[in-house]
mmCIF file with all atom_site columns, C-alpha atoms in Angstrom:
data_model
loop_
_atom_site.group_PDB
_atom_site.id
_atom_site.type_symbol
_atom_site.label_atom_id
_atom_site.label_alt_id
_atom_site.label_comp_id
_atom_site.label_asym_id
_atom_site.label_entity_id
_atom_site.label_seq_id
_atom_site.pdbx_PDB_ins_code
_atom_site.Cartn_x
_atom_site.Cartn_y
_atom_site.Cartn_z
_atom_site.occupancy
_atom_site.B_iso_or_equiv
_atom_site.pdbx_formal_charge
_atom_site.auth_seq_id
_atom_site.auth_comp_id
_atom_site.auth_asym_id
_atom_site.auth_atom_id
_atom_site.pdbx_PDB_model_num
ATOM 1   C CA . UNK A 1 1   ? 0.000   0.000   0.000  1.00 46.00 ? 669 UNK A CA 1
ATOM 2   C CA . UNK A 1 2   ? 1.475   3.621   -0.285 1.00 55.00 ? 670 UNK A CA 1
ATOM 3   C CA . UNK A 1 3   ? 0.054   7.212   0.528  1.00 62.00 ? 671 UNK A CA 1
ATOM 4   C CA . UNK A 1 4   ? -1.482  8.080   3.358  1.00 66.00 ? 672 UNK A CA 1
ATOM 5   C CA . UNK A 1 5   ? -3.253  4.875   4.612  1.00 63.00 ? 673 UNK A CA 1
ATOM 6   C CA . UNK A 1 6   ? 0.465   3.425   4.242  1.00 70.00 ? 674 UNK A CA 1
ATOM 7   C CA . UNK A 1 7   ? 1.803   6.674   6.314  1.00 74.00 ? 675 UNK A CA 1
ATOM 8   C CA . UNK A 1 8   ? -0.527  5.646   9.285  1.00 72.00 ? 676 UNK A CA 1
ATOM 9   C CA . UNK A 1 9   ? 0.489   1.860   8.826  1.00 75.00 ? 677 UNK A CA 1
ATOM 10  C CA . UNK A 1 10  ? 3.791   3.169   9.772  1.00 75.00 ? 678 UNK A CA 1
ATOM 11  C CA . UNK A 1 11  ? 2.487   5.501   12.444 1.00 79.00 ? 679 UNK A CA 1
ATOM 12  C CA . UNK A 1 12  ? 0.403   2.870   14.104 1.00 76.00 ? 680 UNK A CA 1
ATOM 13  C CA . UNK A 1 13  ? 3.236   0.405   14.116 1.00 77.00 ? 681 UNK A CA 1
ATOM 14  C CA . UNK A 1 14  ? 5.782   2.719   15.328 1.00 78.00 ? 682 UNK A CA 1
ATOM 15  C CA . UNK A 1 15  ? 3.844   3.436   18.207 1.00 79.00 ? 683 UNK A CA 1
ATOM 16  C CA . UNK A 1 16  ? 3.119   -0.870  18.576 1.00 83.00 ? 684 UNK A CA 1
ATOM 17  C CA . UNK A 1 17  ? 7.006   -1.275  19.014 1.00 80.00 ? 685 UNK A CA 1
ATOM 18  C CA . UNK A 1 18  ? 7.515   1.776   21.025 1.00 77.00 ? 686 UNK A CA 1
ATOM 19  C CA . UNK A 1 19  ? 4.919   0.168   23.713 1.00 74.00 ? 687 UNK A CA 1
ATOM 20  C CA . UNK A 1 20  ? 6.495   -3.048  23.095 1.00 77.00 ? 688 UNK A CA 1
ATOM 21  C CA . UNK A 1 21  ? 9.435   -1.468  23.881 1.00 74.00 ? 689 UNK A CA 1
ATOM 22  C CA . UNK A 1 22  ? 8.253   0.398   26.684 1.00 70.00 ? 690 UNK A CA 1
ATOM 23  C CA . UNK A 1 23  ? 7.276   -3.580  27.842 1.00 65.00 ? 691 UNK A CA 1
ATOM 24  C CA . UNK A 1 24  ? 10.017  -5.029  27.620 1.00 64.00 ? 692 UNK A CA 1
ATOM 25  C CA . UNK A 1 25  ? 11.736  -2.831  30.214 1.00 65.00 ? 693 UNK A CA 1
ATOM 26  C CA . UNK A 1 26  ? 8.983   -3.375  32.592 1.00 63.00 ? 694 UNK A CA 1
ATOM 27  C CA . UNK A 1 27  ? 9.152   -7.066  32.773 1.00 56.00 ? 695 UNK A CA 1
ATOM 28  C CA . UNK A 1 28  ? 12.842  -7.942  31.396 1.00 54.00 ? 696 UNK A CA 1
ATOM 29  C CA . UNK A 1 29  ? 13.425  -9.323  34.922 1.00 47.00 ? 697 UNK A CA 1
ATOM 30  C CA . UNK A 1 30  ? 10.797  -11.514 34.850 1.00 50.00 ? 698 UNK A CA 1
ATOM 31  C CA . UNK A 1 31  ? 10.383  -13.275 31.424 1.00 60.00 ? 699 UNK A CA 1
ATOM 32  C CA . UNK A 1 32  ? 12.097  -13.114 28.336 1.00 68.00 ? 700 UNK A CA 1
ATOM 33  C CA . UNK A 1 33  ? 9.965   -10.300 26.522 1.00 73.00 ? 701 UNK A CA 1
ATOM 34  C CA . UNK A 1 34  ? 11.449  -10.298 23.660 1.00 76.00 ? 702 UNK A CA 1
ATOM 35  C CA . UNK A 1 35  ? 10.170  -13.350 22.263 1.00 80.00 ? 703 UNK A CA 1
ATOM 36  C CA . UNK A 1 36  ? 6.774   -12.357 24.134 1.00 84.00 ? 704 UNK A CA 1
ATOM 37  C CA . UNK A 1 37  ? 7.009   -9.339  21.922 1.00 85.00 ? 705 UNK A CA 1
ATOM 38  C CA . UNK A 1 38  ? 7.601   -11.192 18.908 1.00 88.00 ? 706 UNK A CA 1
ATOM 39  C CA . UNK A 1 39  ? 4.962   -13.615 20.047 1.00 91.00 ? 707 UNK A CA 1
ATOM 40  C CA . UNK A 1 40  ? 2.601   -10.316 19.659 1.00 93.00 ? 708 UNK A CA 1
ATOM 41  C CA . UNK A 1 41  ? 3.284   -9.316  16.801 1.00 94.00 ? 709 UNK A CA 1
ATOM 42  C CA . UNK A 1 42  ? 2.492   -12.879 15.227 1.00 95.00 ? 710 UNK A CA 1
ATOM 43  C CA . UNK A 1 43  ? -0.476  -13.269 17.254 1.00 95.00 ? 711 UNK A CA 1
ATOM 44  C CA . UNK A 1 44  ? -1.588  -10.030 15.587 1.00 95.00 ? 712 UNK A CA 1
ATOM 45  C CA . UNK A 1 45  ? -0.241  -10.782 12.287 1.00 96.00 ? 713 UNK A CA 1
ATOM 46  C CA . UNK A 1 46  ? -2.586  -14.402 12.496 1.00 96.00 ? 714 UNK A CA 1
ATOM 47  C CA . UNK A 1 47  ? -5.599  -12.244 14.119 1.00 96.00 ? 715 UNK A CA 1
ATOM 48  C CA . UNK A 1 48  ? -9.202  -12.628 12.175 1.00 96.00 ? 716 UNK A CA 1
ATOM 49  C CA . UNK A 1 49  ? -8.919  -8.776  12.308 1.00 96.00 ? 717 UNK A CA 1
ATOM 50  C CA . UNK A 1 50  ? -5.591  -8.649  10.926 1.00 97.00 ? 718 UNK A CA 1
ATOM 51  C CA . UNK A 1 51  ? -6.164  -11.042 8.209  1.00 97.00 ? 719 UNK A CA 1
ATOM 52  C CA . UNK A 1 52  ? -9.358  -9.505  7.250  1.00 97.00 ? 720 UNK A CA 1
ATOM 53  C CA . UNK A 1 53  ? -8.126  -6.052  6.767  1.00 98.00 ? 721 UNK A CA 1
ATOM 54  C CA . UNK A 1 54  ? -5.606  -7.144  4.362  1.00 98.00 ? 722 UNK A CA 1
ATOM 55  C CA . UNK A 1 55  ? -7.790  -9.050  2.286  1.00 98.00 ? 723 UNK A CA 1
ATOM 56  C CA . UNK A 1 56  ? -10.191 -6.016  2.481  1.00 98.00 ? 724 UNK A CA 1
ATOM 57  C CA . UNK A 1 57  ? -7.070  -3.780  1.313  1.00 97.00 ? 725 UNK A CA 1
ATOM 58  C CA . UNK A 1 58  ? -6.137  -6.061  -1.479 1.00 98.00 ? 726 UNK A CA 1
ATOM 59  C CA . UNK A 1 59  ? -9.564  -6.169  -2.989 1.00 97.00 ? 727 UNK A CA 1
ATOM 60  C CA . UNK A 1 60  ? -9.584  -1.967  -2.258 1.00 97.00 ? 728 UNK A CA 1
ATOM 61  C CA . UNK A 1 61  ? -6.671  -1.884  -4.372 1.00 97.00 ? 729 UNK A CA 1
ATOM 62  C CA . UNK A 1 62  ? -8.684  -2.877  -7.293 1.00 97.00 ? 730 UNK A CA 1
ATOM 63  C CA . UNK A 1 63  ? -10.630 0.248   -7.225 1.00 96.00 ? 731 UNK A CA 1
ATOM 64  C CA . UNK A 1 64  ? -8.510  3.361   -7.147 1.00 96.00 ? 732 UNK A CA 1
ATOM 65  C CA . UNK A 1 65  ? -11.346 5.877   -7.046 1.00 95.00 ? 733 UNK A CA 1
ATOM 66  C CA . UNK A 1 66  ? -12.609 3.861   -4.047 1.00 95.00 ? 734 UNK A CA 1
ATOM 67  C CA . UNK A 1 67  ? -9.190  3.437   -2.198 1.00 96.00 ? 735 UNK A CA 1
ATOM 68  C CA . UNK A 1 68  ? -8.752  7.887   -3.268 1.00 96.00 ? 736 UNK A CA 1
ATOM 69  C CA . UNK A 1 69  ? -12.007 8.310   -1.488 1.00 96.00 ? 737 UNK A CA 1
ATOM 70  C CA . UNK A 1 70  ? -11.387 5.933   1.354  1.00 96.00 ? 738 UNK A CA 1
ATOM 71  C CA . UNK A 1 71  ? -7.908  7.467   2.233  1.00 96.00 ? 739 UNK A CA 1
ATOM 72  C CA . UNK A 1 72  ? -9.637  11.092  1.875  1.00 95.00 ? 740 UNK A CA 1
ATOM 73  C CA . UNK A 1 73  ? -12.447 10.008  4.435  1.00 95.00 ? 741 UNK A CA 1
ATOM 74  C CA . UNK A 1 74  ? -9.648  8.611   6.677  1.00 95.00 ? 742 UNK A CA 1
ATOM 75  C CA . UNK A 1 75  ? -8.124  12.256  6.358  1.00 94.00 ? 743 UNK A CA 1
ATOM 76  C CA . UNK A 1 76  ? -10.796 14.204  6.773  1.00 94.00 ? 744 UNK A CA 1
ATOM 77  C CA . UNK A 1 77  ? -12.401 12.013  9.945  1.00 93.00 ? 745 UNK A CA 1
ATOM 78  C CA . UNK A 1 78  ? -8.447  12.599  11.295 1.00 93.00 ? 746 UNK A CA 1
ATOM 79  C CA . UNK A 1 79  ? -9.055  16.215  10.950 1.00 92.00 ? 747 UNK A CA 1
ATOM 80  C CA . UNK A 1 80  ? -12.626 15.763  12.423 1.00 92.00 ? 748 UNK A CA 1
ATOM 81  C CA . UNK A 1 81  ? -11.618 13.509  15.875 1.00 91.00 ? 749 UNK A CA 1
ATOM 82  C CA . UNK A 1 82  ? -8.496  15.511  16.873 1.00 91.00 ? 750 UNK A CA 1
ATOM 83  C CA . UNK A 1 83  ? -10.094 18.596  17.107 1.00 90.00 ? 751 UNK A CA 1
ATOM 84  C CA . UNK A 1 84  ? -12.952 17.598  19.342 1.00 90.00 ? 752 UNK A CA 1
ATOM 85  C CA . UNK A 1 85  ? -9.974  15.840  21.537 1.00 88.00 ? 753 UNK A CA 1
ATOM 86  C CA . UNK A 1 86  ? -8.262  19.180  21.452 1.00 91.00 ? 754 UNK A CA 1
ATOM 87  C CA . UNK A 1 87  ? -11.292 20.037  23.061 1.00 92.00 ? 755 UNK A CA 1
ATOM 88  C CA . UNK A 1 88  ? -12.516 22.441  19.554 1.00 92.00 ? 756 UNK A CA 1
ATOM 89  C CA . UNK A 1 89  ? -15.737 22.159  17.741 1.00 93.00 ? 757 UNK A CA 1
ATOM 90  C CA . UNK A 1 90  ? -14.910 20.612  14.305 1.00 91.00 ? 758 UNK A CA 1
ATOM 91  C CA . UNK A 1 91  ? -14.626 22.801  11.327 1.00 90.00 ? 759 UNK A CA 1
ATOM 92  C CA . UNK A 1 92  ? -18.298 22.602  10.176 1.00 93.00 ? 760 UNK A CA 1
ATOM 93  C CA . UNK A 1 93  ? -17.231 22.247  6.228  1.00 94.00 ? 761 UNK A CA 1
ATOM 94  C CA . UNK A 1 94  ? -15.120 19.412  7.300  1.00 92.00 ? 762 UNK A CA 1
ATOM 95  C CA . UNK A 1 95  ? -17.595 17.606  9.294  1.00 93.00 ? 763 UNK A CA 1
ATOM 96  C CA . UNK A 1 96  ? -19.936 18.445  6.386  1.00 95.00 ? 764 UNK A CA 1
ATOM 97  C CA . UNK A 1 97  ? -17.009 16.824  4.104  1.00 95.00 ? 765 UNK A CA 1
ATOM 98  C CA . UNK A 1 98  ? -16.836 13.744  5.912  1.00 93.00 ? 766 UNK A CA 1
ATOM 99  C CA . UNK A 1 99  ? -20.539 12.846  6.103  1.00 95.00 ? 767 UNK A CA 1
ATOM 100 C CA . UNK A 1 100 ? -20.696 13.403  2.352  1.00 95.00 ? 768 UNK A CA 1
ATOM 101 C CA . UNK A 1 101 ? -17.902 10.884  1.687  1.00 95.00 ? 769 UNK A CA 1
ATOM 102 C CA . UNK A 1 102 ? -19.343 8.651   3.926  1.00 94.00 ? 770 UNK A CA 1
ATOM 103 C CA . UNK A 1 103 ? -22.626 8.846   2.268  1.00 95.00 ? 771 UNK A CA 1
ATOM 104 C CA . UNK A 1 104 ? -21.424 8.095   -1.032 1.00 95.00 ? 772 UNK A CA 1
ATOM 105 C CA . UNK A 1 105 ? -18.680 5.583   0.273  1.00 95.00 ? 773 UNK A CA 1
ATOM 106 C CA . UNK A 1 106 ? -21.279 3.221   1.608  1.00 95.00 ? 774 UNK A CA 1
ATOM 107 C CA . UNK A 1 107 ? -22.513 2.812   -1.874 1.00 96.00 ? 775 UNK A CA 1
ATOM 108 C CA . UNK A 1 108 ? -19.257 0.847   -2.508 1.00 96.00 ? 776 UNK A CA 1
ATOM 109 C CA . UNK A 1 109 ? -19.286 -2.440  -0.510 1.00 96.00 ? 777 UNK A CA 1
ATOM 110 C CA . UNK A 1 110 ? -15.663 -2.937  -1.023 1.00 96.00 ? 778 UNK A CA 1
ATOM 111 C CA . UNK A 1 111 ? -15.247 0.633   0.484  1.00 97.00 ? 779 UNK A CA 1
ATOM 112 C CA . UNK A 1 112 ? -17.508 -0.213  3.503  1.00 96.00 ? 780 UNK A CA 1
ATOM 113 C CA . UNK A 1 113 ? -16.081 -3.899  3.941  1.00 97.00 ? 781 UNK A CA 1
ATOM 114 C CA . UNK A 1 114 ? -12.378 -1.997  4.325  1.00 97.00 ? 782 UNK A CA 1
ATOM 115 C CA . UNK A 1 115 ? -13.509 0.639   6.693  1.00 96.00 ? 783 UNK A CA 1
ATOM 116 C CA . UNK A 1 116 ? -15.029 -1.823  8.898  1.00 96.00 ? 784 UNK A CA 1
ATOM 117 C CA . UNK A 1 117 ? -12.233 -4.380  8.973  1.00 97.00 ? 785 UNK A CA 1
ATOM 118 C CA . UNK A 1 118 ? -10.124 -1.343  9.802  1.00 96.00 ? 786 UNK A CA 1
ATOM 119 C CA . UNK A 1 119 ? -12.231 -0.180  12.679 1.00 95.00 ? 787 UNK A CA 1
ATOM 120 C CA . UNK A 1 120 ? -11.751 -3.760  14.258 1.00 95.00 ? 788 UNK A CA 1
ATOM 121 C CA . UNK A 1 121 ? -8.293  -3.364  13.661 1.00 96.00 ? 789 UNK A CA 1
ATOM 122 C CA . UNK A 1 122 ? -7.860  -0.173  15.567 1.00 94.00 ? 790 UNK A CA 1
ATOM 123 C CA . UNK A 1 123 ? -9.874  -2.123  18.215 1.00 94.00 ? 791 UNK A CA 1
ATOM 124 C CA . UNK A 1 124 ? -7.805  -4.020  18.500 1.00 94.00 ? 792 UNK A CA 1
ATOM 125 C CA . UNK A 1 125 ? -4.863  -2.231  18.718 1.00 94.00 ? 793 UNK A CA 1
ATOM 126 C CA . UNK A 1 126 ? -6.223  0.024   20.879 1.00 93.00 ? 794 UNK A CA 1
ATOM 127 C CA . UNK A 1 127 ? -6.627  -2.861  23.815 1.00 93.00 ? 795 UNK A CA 1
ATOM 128 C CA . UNK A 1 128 ? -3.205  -4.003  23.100 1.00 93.00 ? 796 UNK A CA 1
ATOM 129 C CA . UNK A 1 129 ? -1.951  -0.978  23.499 1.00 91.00 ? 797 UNK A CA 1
ATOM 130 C CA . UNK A 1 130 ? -4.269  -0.160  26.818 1.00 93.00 ? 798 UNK A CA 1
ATOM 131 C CA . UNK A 1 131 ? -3.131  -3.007  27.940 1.00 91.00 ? 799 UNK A CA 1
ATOM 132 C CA . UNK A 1 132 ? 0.729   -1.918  27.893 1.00 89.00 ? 800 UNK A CA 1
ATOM 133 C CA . UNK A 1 133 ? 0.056   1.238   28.857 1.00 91.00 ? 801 UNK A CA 1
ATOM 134 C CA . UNK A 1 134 ? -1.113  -0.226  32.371 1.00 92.00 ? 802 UNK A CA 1
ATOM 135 C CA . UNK A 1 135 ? 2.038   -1.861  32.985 1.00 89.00 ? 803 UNK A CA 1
ATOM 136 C CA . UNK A 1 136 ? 4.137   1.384   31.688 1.00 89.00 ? 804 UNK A CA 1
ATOM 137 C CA . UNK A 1 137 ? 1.377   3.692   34.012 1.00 91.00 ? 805 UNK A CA 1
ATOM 138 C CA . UNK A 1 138 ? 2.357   0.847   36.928 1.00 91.00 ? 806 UNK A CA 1
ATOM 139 C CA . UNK A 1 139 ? 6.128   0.800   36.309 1.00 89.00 ? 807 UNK A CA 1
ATOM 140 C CA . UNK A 1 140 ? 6.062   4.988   36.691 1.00 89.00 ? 808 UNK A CA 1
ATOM 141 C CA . UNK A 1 141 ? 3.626   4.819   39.860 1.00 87.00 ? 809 UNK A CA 1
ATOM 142 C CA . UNK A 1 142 ? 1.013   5.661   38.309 1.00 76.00 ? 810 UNK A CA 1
ATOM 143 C CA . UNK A 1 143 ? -2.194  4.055   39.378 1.00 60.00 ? 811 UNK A CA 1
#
């Protein structure tokens, strides 16, 4: 994949093997988390969510209008959530933006079988990543 959806690829997995990182200096003592991180990673790699996403992005591919309008929904929705945690209303013509795209992208079932393999993905992710931000929030004394 390449553009932007490949730029937050990156972005996501950076911040997988920072936390695994983070992990492994938490519990070196304890276990050998290195091959518990590597263990994580394939775990993910062999995840239905995993495994779904890619076969969602492969058949995405095949539509280039429909991967163009996905990656600009991703943007825009970007745009759209880190205001409001900035604590800022959303720009109404962006908010406006991203509910048109929407609209038309759930015309395309390929389009709407990607998003929502991605959104289980990010679930995912996102309780991995909870889940190692415990032990990091433990390690600093934080409760």
């Amino acid at each position: 994949m390449t553009g932007k959806f490949s730029e937050r690829n990156d972005i996501l997995l950076a911040k997988i093997k920072y936390y695994i990182k983070l992990m492994l200096l938490v519990r070196c003592l304890v276990m050998n988390v290195y091959d518990n991180a590597n263990d994580l990673a394939k775990a993910m790699r062999e995840s239905h969510e995993y495994k779904k996403l890619k076969e969602a992005a492969v058949v995405l591919e095949k539509d280039p209008d429909a991967k163009k309008m996905v990656n600009e929904y991703l943007m825009v929705a970007q745009e759209v959530e880190f205001a409001k945690h900035q604590g800022k209303t959303p720009d109404q013509a962006s908010v406006d933006k991203m509910q048109k795209l929407q609209g038309i992208l759930n015309l395309n079932a390929d389009a709407v079988q990607y998003l929502n393999a991605l959104i289980r993905f990010q679930m995912m992710l996102m309780d991995v990543t909870n889940t190692i931000q415990d032990v990091v929030k433990e390690a600093m004394g934080d409760k």
